[in-house]
Amino acid sequence: MPEAVIIGAGPAGSIAGLILARAGWNITIVEQHRFPRDKVCGECLSALGISVLERLGLCDHVGALEPAILHRVCLHPSNGNPFQIELPKPMWGISRSRLDRYLLDQAVLAGARLLQPWRYEGIGESDSQPLRVKLRNLEANEIRLIEMPWLIIADGKSTFSRRGRSSSADLGIKSHWSRIVGPCDAIELFGCHGAYGGLAPIENDRWNAAFSVPTAMARESGGDLQQVFERLLADNPAMQLRFAGARRIGDWLASPLPRFAVRRDWPARTILLGNAAAAIEPIGGEGMGLAMRSAEIAAQMMIYSKGVWNPRIAVELQRRFMSLWQVRQLACRAGGVVASSPTLARIASPWLRHNRPIAQAVLNWAGK
Ligand SMILES: Cc1cc2nc3c(=O)[nH]c(=O)nc-3n(C[C@H](O)[C@H](O)[C@H](O)COP(=O)(O)OP(=O)(O)OC[C@H]3O[C@@H](n4cnc5c(N)ncnc54)[C@H](O)[C@@H]3O)c2cc1C
């Protein structure tokens, strides 16, 4: 029976584990956190991710977890002048604690073995055959070395990048809210000076607010994320209106915001998925969809290989990932730059309003 170890049980790791386990592979998933766990994310799943769930026969089940169905995006630049556009296909608002736990449960039900809370701490000789993977049990603080012919890295960060290459100078922050009076079928984007954020409904009448902010702003606020939020609030009147009377029902979470193109320097016998392979500006809400689709493509290719490693698999995957990420990466970066510049947003907003077919075409082009 072919076997592989998967590091990380986010959407990328769980989807890869699920597909390979269903195909009869002997899969071990290693996850450092106990679930359910929260995560910095806008929590909007794009049509790309929903289509993966559909092909795996999971769509109705995730639908039963009661995600908010999101049909449109409203952009509120800091100077007013809002702009709204229909999404070509709906997105789902669902908390990461709920979605990630469900996907991991499905991988385990399909037969994957789970080591949790365990941490991956590196590999021995990278071209040795098989790989020697070093894992630590975080409860017993015990080290285990396992030998595996394949290693799948889905740890959500660029583990193998050279220092300083992958993280941007921005920080992602998020928290959950109740008592928001706003549209229940829309993602609202708020532009600020040098920052932007999104507000979207999720299950159980809760709302997710997630922002991309300069790390310097968080530093100036002494790391007080509520203070950072209040600075953003002061910058955007539409956002003030939306949060008037709202109640924060969770702590602020923060994490570095990675942004890098598809990596091509994969170690031997190793496959990178999701945010380990490439990281996109979060404004488009495509990160989870890309994680799931990259996992699906890689798992299918591994199954086709019948478990026999061939360096051409990595080359072909990198090529497929480039076509998956490249255009979205450009479109989302442009969106992020416009949303966080009041001047550009002031120019773009009326132009987009009067050229709807072009705005719609851009969304299609960006894979929405
Ligand atoms: C502010 C912000 C807003 C965002 N909004 C959206 C959005 O609305 N929609 C969207 O689709 N995407 C959004 N994203 C992006 C999305 O969160 C990521 O693209 C997505 O989580 C990537 O999935 P993944 O499976 O690759 O990695 P992750 O979800 O990061 O999962 C990686 C897992 O690996 C585990 N792990 C890490 N290191 C180890 C280790 N050494 N050993 C064991 N386990 C390990 C982690 O605990 C984690 O569970 C946003 C991101 C940010 C920062």
Tab-separated table of C-alpha atoms and ligand atoms in Angstrom:
chain	number	residue	atom	x	y	z
A	1	MET	CA	0.000	0.000	0.000
A	2	PRO	CA	1.560	3.400	-0.936
A	3	GLU	CA	2.142	5.676	2.055
A	4	ALA	CA	2.773	9.354	2.762
A	5	VAL	CA	2.911	11.762	5.687
A	6	ILE	CA	1.065	15.084	5.515
A	7	ILE	CA	2.153	18.018	7.687
A	8	GLY	CA	-0.740	20.315	8.631
A	9	ALA	CA	-4.485	19.749	8.845
A	10	GLY	CA	-5.735	22.975	7.291
A	11	PRO	CA	-7.877	22.731	4.146
A	12	ALA	CA	-4.883	21.637	2.011
A	13	GLY	CA	-3.671	18.850	4.307
A	14	SER	CA	-7.113	17.439	5.110
A	15	ILE	CA	-8.296	17.400	1.490
A	16	ALA	CA	-5.086	15.662	0.337
A	17	GLY	CA	-5.380	13.171	3.224
A	18	LEU	CA	-9.018	12.485	2.441
A	19	ILE	CA	-8.467	11.819	-1.286
A	20	LEU	CA	-5.384	9.641	-0.765
A	21	ALA	CA	-6.955	7.667	2.098
A	22	ARG	CA	-10.058	7.046	-0.009
A	23	ALA	CA	-7.760	5.705	-2.740
A	24	GLY	CA	-6.313	3.199	-0.251
A	25	TRP	CA	-3.078	5.015	0.641
A	26	ASN	CA	-1.635	4.651	4.104
A	27	ILE	CA	-1.766	8.290	5.257
A	28	THR	CA	-0.486	9.942	8.438
A	29	ILE	CA	-1.604	13.530	9.108
A	30	VAL	CA	0.477	15.514	11.617
A	31	GLU	CA	-1.158	18.587	13.194
A	32	GLN	CA	0.373	20.678	15.967
A	33	HIS	CA	-2.871	22.153	17.351
A	34	ARG	CA	-5.850	20.460	18.909
A	35	PHE	CA	-9.088	21.091	16.997
A	36	PRO	CA	-11.344	22.991	16.915
A	37	ARG	CA	-8.918	25.876	16.650
A	38	ASP	CA	-9.477	29.384	15.388
A	39	LYS	CA	-7.343	30.959	12.682
A	40	VAL	CA	-6.719	34.368	11.132
A	41	CYS	CA	-8.868	34.252	7.995
A	42	GLY	CA	-11.762	36.128	6.364
A	43	GLU	CA	-13.613	32.767	6.483
A	44	CYS	CA	-15.172	33.139	3.020
A	45	LEU	CA	-14.829	29.997	0.928
A	46	SER	CA	-14.690	30.711	-2.806
A	47	ALA	CA	-16.389	28.804	-5.621
A	48	LEU	CA	-13.043	27.122	-6.348
A	49	GLY	CA	-13.116	25.439	-2.906
A	50	ILE	CA	-16.838	24.686	-3.106
A	51	SER	CA	-16.256	22.897	-6.425
A	52	VAL	CA	-13.643	20.648	-4.753
A	53	LEU	CA	-16.188	19.784	-2.031
A	54	GLU	CA	-18.737	19.026	-4.746
A	55	ARG	CA	-16.439	16.580	-6.530
A	56	LEU	CA	-15.720	14.848	-3.207
A	57	GLY	CA	-19.436	14.543	-2.408
A	58	LEU	CA	-19.090	16.794	0.665
A	59	CYS	CA	-20.976	19.856	-0.525
A	60	ASP	CA	-24.331	18.986	1.066
A	61	HIS	CA	-22.631	18.078	4.350
A	62	VAL	CA	-20.723	21.362	4.562
A	63	GLY	CA	-23.936	23.102	3.465
A	64	ALA	CA	-25.608	21.499	6.511
A	65	LEU	CA	-23.065	23.289	8.733
A	66	GLU	CA	-25.094	26.405	7.834
A	67	PRO	CA	-22.603	28.679	6.126
A	68	ALA	CA	-23.844	32.144	5.123
A	69	ILE	CA	-24.407	32.221	1.348
A	70	LEU	CA	-22.669	35.257	-0.104
A	71	HIS	CA	-23.772	36.614	-3.483
A	72	ARG	CA	-22.109	40.013	-3.730
A	73	VAL	CA	-19.175	42.174	-2.714
A	74	CYS	CA	-19.576	45.790	-1.558
A	75	LEU	CA	-16.494	47.990	-1.543
A	76	HIS	CA	-16.545	50.991	0.806
A	77	PRO	CA	-13.575	53.290	0.085
A	78	SER	CA	-12.629	55.556	2.985
A	79	ASN	CA	-14.035	58.601	1.165
A	80	GLY	CA	-17.524	57.077	0.734
A	81	ASN	CA	-18.592	56.396	-2.880
A	82	PRO	CA	-19.402	52.672	-2.355
A	83	PHE	CA	-19.397	50.180	-5.178
A	84	GLN	CA	-21.168	46.833	-5.331
A	85	ILE	CA	-20.757	43.858	-7.646
A	86	GLU	CA	-22.476	40.471	-7.962
A	87	LEU	CA	-20.247	37.412	-7.536
A	88	PRO	CA	-20.383	35.139	-10.610
A	89	LYS	CA	-20.774	32.186	-8.221
A	90	PRO	CA	-21.684	32.357	-4.514
A	91	MET	CA	-19.121	32.070	-1.734
A	92	TRP	CA	-19.729	30.581	1.713
A	93	GLY	CA	-19.104	32.303	5.044
A	94	ILE	CA	-18.094	29.596	7.537
A	95	SER	CA	-15.793	29.678	10.564
A	96	ARG	CA	-12.417	27.969	10.271
A	97	SER	CA	-12.978	26.163	13.547
A	98	ARG	CA	-16.054	24.490	12.060
A	99	LEU	CA	-14.817	23.912	8.491
A	100	ASP	CA	-11.322	22.677	9.354
A	101	ARG	CA	-12.596	20.267	11.982
A	102	TYR	CA	-15.169	18.850	9.564
A	103	LEU	CA	-12.594	18.307	6.793
A	104	LEU	CA	-10.122	16.661	9.166
A	105	ASP	CA	-12.855	14.365	10.522
A	106	GLN	CA	-13.626	13.305	6.940
A	107	ALA	CA	-9.969	12.472	6.268
A	108	VAL	CA	-9.856	10.347	9.439
A	109	LEU	CA	-13.164	8.647	8.543
A	110	ALA	CA	-11.626	7.804	5.160
A	111	GLY	CA	-8.812	5.985	7.013
A	112	ALA	CA	-6.049	8.585	7.571
A	113	ARG	CA	-4.088	8.194	10.818
A	114	LEU	CA	-3.918	11.411	12.859
A	115	LEU	CA	-1.056	12.550	15.095
A	116	GLN	CA	-2.370	15.565	17.061
A	117	PRO	CA	-0.999	17.570	18.775
A	118	TRP	CA	2.260	16.598	17.103
A	119	ARG	CA	4.754	18.870	15.379
A	120	TYR	CA	6.898	18.269	12.332
A	121	GLU	CA	10.475	19.328	13.080
A	122	GLY	CA	12.345	18.553	9.865
A	123	ILE	CA	13.735	15.843	7.652
A	124	GLY	CA	17.043	14.015	7.682
A	125	GLU	CA	19.038	13.718	4.471
A	126	SER	CA	16.552	15.209	1.995
A	127	ASP	CA	17.495	12.892	-0.877
A	128	SER	CA	17.685	9.778	1.274
A	129	GLN	CA	15.265	7.080	0.338
A	130	PRO	CA	12.895	6.907	2.135
A	131	LEU	CA	12.780	10.274	3.929
A	132	ARG	CA	13.384	10.318	7.673
A	133	VAL	CA	10.761	12.665	9.128
A	134	LYS	CA	11.252	14.046	12.646
A	135	LEU	CA	8.056	14.493	14.666
A	136	ARG	CA	7.460	15.606	18.244
A	137	ASN	CA	4.520	14.606	20.426
A	138	LEU	CA	3.677	17.945	22.061
A	139	GLU	CA	1.979	16.372	25.067
A	140	ALA	CA	4.586	13.758	25.972
A	141	ASN	CA	7.453	15.815	24.470
A	142	GLU	CA	8.622	12.652	22.778
A	143	ILE	CA	10.507	12.571	19.467
A	144	ARG	CA	9.679	10.030	16.806
A	145	LEU	CA	11.516	9.465	13.519
A	146	ILE	CA	9.400	7.886	10.821
A	147	GLU	CA	10.500	6.772	7.399
A	148	MET	CA	8.298	7.790	4.491
A	149	PRO	CA	8.675	7.647	0.716
A	150	TRP	CA	6.675	10.900	0.286
A	151	LEU	CA	6.330	14.040	2.367
A	152	ILE	CA	3.474	16.479	1.837
A	153	ILE	CA	3.964	19.888	3.416
A	154	ALA	CA	0.659	21.713	4.021
A	155	ASP	CA	1.765	23.737	7.038
A	156	GLY	CA	0.398	27.061	5.812
A	157	LYS	CA	3.779	28.765	5.650
A	158	SER	CA	6.846	28.762	3.519
A	159	THR	CA	8.836	26.353	5.683
A	160	PHE	CA	11.465	25.870	3.025
A	161	SER	CA	11.866	29.504	1.982
A	162	ARG	CA	15.048	31.400	2.528
A	163	ARG	CA	14.687	33.734	5.492
A	164	GLY	CA	12.691	36.902	4.818
A	165	ARG	CA	11.443	35.844	1.421
A	166	SER	CA	7.865	34.951	2.139
A	167	SER	CA	6.376	37.314	4.715
A	168	SER	CA	5.065	40.726	3.708
A	169	ALA	CA	5.341	43.792	5.943
A	170	ASP	CA	1.655	43.323	6.754
A	171	LEU	CA	-0.199	41.525	9.478
A	172	GLY	CA	-3.520	39.691	9.261
A	173	ILE	CA	-5.867	40.296	12.193
A	174	LYS	CA	-9.353	38.991	12.835
A	175	SER	CA	-12.144	38.632	15.387
A	176	HIS	CA	-15.762	37.462	15.566
A	177	TRP	CA	-18.701	39.785	16.167
A	178	SER	CA	-22.436	39.711	16.848
A	179	ARG	CA	-25.170	42.354	16.537
A	180	ILE	CA	-23.907	43.661	13.210
A	181	VAL	CA	-26.699	45.300	11.251
A	182	GLY	CA	-25.645	44.660	7.674
A	183	PRO	CA	-26.390	42.635	4.539
A	184	CYS	CA	-26.488	38.879	5.247
A	185	ASP	CA	-25.579	37.916	1.668
A	186	ALA	CA	-22.561	40.150	1.074
A	187	ILE	CA	-18.874	40.490	1.800
A	188	GLU	CA	-18.190	44.124	2.665
A	189	LEU	CA	-14.702	45.453	2.033
A	190	PHE	CA	-13.551	48.609	3.793
A	191	GLY	CA	-10.649	50.670	2.479
A	192	CYS	CA	-8.397	52.622	4.852
A	193	HIS	CA	-5.064	54.447	4.585
A	194	GLY	CA	-2.522	51.654	3.997
A	195	ALA	CA	-4.898	48.931	5.171
A	196	TYR	CA	-8.165	47.230	4.266
A	197	GLY	CA	-10.553	44.770	5.825
A	198	GLY	CA	-13.514	42.546	5.141
A	199	LEU	CA	-16.692	41.880	7.084
A	200	ALA	CA	-18.792	38.799	6.307
A	201	PRO	CA	-21.519	36.803	8.031
A	202	ILE	CA	-20.695	33.239	9.081
A	203	GLU	CA	-22.849	30.552	10.731
A	204	ASN	CA	-24.970	31.146	13.868
A	205	ASP	CA	-25.611	34.886	13.303
A	206	ARG	CA	-21.966	35.674	13.846
A	207	TRP	CA	-19.726	37.859	11.722
A	208	ASN	CA	-16.070	37.706	10.872
A	209	ALA	CA	-14.008	40.885	10.594
A	210	ALA	CA	-10.516	40.386	9.140
A	211	PHE	CA	-7.984	43.054	8.160
A	212	SER	CA	-4.638	43.414	6.477
A	213	VAL	CA	-2.702	46.071	8.402
A	214	PRO	CA	0.912	47.242	8.266
A	215	THR	CA	2.969	45.569	10.983
A	216	ALA	CA	4.266	49.063	11.823
A	217	MET	CA	0.717	50.156	12.737
A	218	ALA	CA	0.402	47.275	15.206
A	219	ARG	CA	3.810	48.175	16.639
A	220	GLU	CA	2.831	51.854	17.053
A	221	SER	CA	-0.269	50.664	18.935
A	222	GLY	CA	1.942	48.667	21.292
A	223	GLY	CA	0.496	45.401	19.936
A	224	ASP	CA	-2.999	46.371	21.140
A	225	LEU	CA	-5.134	45.039	18.265
A	226	GLN	CA	-8.349	46.682	19.523
A	227	GLN	CA	-6.521	50.005	19.250
A	228	VAL	CA	-5.441	49.108	15.681
A	229	PHE	CA	-9.070	48.345	14.854
A	230	GLU	CA	-10.216	51.672	16.304
A	231	ARG	CA	-7.667	53.502	14.140
A	232	LEU	CA	-9.081	51.749	11.065
A	233	LEU	CA	-12.607	52.564	12.209
A	234	ALA	CA	-11.774	56.269	12.475
A	235	ASP	CA	-10.650	56.141	8.841
A	236	ASN	CA	-13.831	54.801	7.262
A	237	PRO	CA	-17.328	56.218	8.015
A	238	ALA	CA	-19.163	53.229	6.419
A	239	MET	CA	-17.234	50.903	8.702
A	240	GLN	CA	-18.134	53.039	11.740
A	241	LEU	CA	-21.790	52.701	10.806
A	242	ARG	CA	-21.545	48.935	10.452
A	243	PHE	CA	-19.836	48.417	13.813
A	244	ALA	CA	-22.027	50.873	15.761
A	245	GLY	CA	-23.829	48.722	18.332
A	246	ALA	CA	-21.854	45.592	17.363
A	247	ARG	CA	-20.322	43.357	20.021
A	248	ARG	CA	-16.972	41.618	19.756
A	249	ILE	CA	-17.414	37.995	20.875
A	250	GLY	CA	-13.865	36.709	20.552
A	251	ASP	CA	-10.283	37.798	21.063
A	252	TRP	CA	-8.349	39.496	18.320
A	253	LEU	CA	-5.994	37.054	16.589
A	254	ALA	CA	-2.969	38.096	14.549
A	255	SER	CA	-0.562	36.369	12.215
A	256	PRO	CA	2.092	37.467	9.719
A	257	LEU	CA	0.661	37.842	6.249
A	258	PRO	CA	2.661	35.803	3.733
A	259	ARG	CA	2.682	36.839	0.070
A	260	PHE	CA	4.833	34.919	-2.414
A	261	ALA	CA	4.578	33.361	-5.870
A	262	VAL	CA	4.555	29.607	-6.500
A	263	ARG	CA	7.761	28.141	-5.098
A	264	ARG	CA	9.837	25.979	-7.393
A	265	ASP	CA	12.614	24.817	-5.054
A	266	TRP	CA	10.859	21.835	-3.506
A	267	PRO	CA	13.111	19.407	-1.648
A	268	ALA	CA	13.334	15.898	-3.107
A	269	ARG	CA	10.334	13.598	-2.524
A	270	THR	CA	8.399	16.540	-1.079
A	271	ILE	CA	5.209	18.144	-2.319
A	272	LEU	CA	4.094	21.594	-1.173
A	273	LEU	CA	0.391	22.439	-0.999
A	274	GLY	CA	-1.756	25.476	-0.234
A	275	ASN	CA	-0.006	28.341	1.508
A	276	ALA	CA	3.176	26.289	1.704
A	277	ALA	CA	3.318	26.385	-2.109
A	278	ALA	CA	2.279	30.024	-2.648
A	279	ALA	CA	0.485	32.774	-0.733
A	280	ILE	CA	-1.910	35.279	-2.200
A	281	GLU	CA	-3.230	38.678	-1.044
A	282	PRO	CA	-6.259	37.778	1.114
A	283	ILE	CA	-8.652	40.365	-0.384
A	284	GLY	CA	-10.004	37.912	-2.981
A	285	GLY	CA	-10.918	35.246	-0.419
A	286	GLU	CA	-9.224	32.600	-2.565
A	287	GLY	CA	-6.633	31.139	-0.151
A	288	MET	CA	-8.702	28.195	1.108
A	289	GLY	CA	-10.009	27.421	-2.397
A	290	LEU	CA	-6.455	27.355	-3.745
A	291	ALA	CA	-5.336	25.187	-0.819
A	292	MET	CA	-8.101	22.670	-1.525
A	293	ARG	CA	-7.681	22.658	-5.306
A	294	SER	CA	-3.881	22.286	-5.098
A	295	ALA	CA	-4.415	19.333	-2.731
A	296	GLU	CA	-6.876	17.734	-5.129
A	297	ILE	CA	-4.519	18.083	-8.115
A	298	ALA	CA	-1.519	16.733	-6.181
A	299	ALA	CA	-3.414	13.794	-4.672
A	300	GLN	CA	-4.733	12.773	-8.087
A	301	MET	CA	-1.238	12.901	-9.536
A	302	MET	CA	0.142	10.810	-6.662
A	303	ILE	CA	-2.584	8.216	-7.140
A	304	TYR	CA	-1.804	8.100	-10.860
A	305	SER	CA	1.880	7.512	-10.029
A	306	LYS	CA	0.862	4.387	-8.039
A	307	GLY	CA	3.089	5.543	-5.210
A	308	VAL	CA	6.327	5.626	-7.201
A	309	TRP	CA	8.152	8.951	-6.740
A	310	ASN	CA	9.359	10.631	-9.902
A	311	PRO	CA	10.902	14.149	-9.908
A	312	ARG	CA	8.736	14.967	-12.933
A	313	ILE	CA	5.703	14.927	-10.604
A	314	ALA	CA	7.039	17.985	-8.761
A	315	VAL	CA	7.790	19.807	-12.019
A	316	GLU	CA	4.322	19.101	-13.408
A	317	LEU	CA	2.650	20.147	-10.148
A	318	GLN	CA	4.571	23.423	-10.088
A	319	ARG	CA	3.397	24.096	-13.653
A	320	ARG	CA	-0.245	23.361	-12.735
A	321	PHE	CA	0.037	25.496	-9.585
A	322	MET	CA	1.422	28.418	-11.610
A	323	SER	CA	-1.675	28.441	-13.792
A	324	LEU	CA	-3.874	28.137	-10.706
A	325	TRP	CA	-2.237	30.983	-8.782
A	326	GLN	CA	-0.705	33.399	-11.258
A	327	VAL	CA	-3.689	35.416	-12.494
A	328	ARG	CA	-5.454	35.348	-9.135
A	329	GLN	CA	-2.244	36.565	-7.536
A	330	LEU	CA	-2.066	39.571	-9.861
A	331	ALA	CA	-5.766	40.394	-9.587
A	332	CYS	CA	-5.817	40.123	-5.775
A	333	ARG	CA	-2.621	42.140	-5.348
A	334	ALA	CA	-4.094	44.897	-7.528
A	335	GLY	CA	-7.310	44.768	-5.451
A	336	GLY	CA	-5.325	45.031	-2.215
A	337	VAL	CA	-3.314	48.008	-3.445
A	338	VAL	CA	-6.444	49.879	-4.626
A	339	ALA	CA	-8.438	49.139	-1.460
A	340	SER	CA	-5.682	50.394	0.824
A	341	SER	CA	-5.096	53.609	-1.141
A	342	PRO	CA	-7.884	56.216	-0.718
A	343	THR	CA	-6.699	58.025	-3.860
A	344	LEU	CA	-6.758	54.919	-6.081
A	345	ALA	CA	-10.060	53.758	-4.558
A	346	ARG	CA	-11.585	57.197	-5.256
A	347	ILE	CA	-10.597	56.866	-8.934
A	348	ALA	CA	-11.472	53.173	-9.319
A	349	SER	CA	-14.860	53.162	-7.602
A	350	PRO	CA	-16.850	55.403	-10.037
A	351	TRP	CA	-15.000	53.922	-12.993
A	352	LEU	CA	-16.005	50.387	-11.985
A	353	ARG	CA	-19.555	51.525	-11.304
A	354	HIS	CA	-19.867	52.851	-14.869
A	355	ASN	CA	-18.100	49.878	-16.475
A	356	ARG	CA	-19.865	46.952	-14.855
A	357	PRO	CA	-19.201	44.432	-17.643
A	358	ILE	CA	-15.467	45.123	-17.262
A	359	ALA	CA	-15.640	44.709	-13.478
A	360	GLN	CA	-17.569	41.470	-13.965
A	361	ALA	CA	-15.026	40.275	-16.545
A	362	VAL	CA	-12.175	41.004	-14.113
A	363	LEU	CA	-13.897	38.833	-11.480
A	364	ASN	CA	-14.301	36.007	-14.004
A	365	TRP	CA	-10.732	36.406	-15.180
A	366	ALA	CA	-9.542	36.226	-11.562
A	367	GLY	CA	-11.222	32.825	-11.254
A	368	LYS	CA	-14.253	33.880	-9.199
B	1	LIG	C1	-6.303	38.362	7.048
B	1	LIG	C2	-6.542	37.127	6.212
B	1	LIG	C3	-7.785	36.936	5.629
B	1	LIG	C4	-7.995	35.813	4.837
B	1	LIG	N1	-9.240	35.635	4.285
B	1	LIG	C5	-9.482	34.547	3.538
B	1	LIG	C6	-10.795	34.297	3.040
B	1	LIG	O1	-11.747	35.011	3.294
B	1	LIG	N2	-10.967	33.198	2.262
B	1	LIG	C7	-9.960	32.338	1.965
B	1	LIG	O2	-10.181	31.367	1.237
B	1	LIG	N3	-8.709	32.536	2.461
B	1	LIG	C8	-8.461	33.605	3.245
B	1	LIG	N4	-7.219	33.783	3.781
B	1	LIG	C9	-6.152	32.828	3.428
B	1	LIG	C10	-6.350	31.473	4.106
B	1	LIG	O3	-6.456	31.646	5.502
B	1	LIG	C11	-5.159	30.561	3.774
B	1	LIG	O4	-4.857	30.676	2.412
B	1	LIG	C12	-5.492	29.094	4.092
B	1	LIG	O5	-5.653	28.930	5.469
B	1	LIG	C13	-4.360	28.188	3.588
B	1	LIG	O6	-4.683	26.855	3.908
B	1	LIG	P1	-3.537	25.784	4.158
B	1	LIG	O7	-4.228	24.492	4.382
B	1	LIG	O8	-2.512	25.888	3.099
B	1	LIG	O9	-2.812	26.239	5.505
B	1	LIG	P2	-3.407	26.530	6.955
B	1	LIG	O10	-4.860	26.736	6.921
B	1	LIG	O11	-2.549	27.618	7.506
B	1	LIG	O12	-3.151	25.192	7.766
B	1	LIG	C14	-1.852	24.800	8.123
B	1	LIG	C15	-1.951	23.858	9.312
B	1	LIG	O13	-0.641	23.331	9.540
B	1	LIG	C16	-0.391	23.289	10.931
B	1	LIG	N5	1.067	23.334	11.126
B	1	LIG	C17	1.915	24.361	10.844
B	1	LIG	N6	3.184	24.011	11.129
B	1	LIG	C18	3.142	22.736	11.594
B	1	LIG	C19	4.147	21.837	12.050
B	1	LIG	N7	5.442	22.161	12.077
B	1	LIG	N8	3.750	20.610	12.461
B	1	LIG	C20	2.434	20.244	12.452
B	1	LIG	N9	1.442	21.073	12.022
B	1	LIG	C21	1.798	22.295	11.585
B	1	LIG	C22	-1.098	24.524	11.465
B	1	LIG	O14	-1.393	24.386	12.847
B	1	LIG	C23	-2.367	24.548	10.601
B	1	LIG	O15	-3.439	23.866	11.187
B	1	LIG	C24	-6.960	34.880	4.605
B	1	LIG	C25	-5.726	35.066	5.210
B	1	LIG	C26	-5.506	36.167	6.024
B	1	LIG	C27	-4.181	36.327	6.686
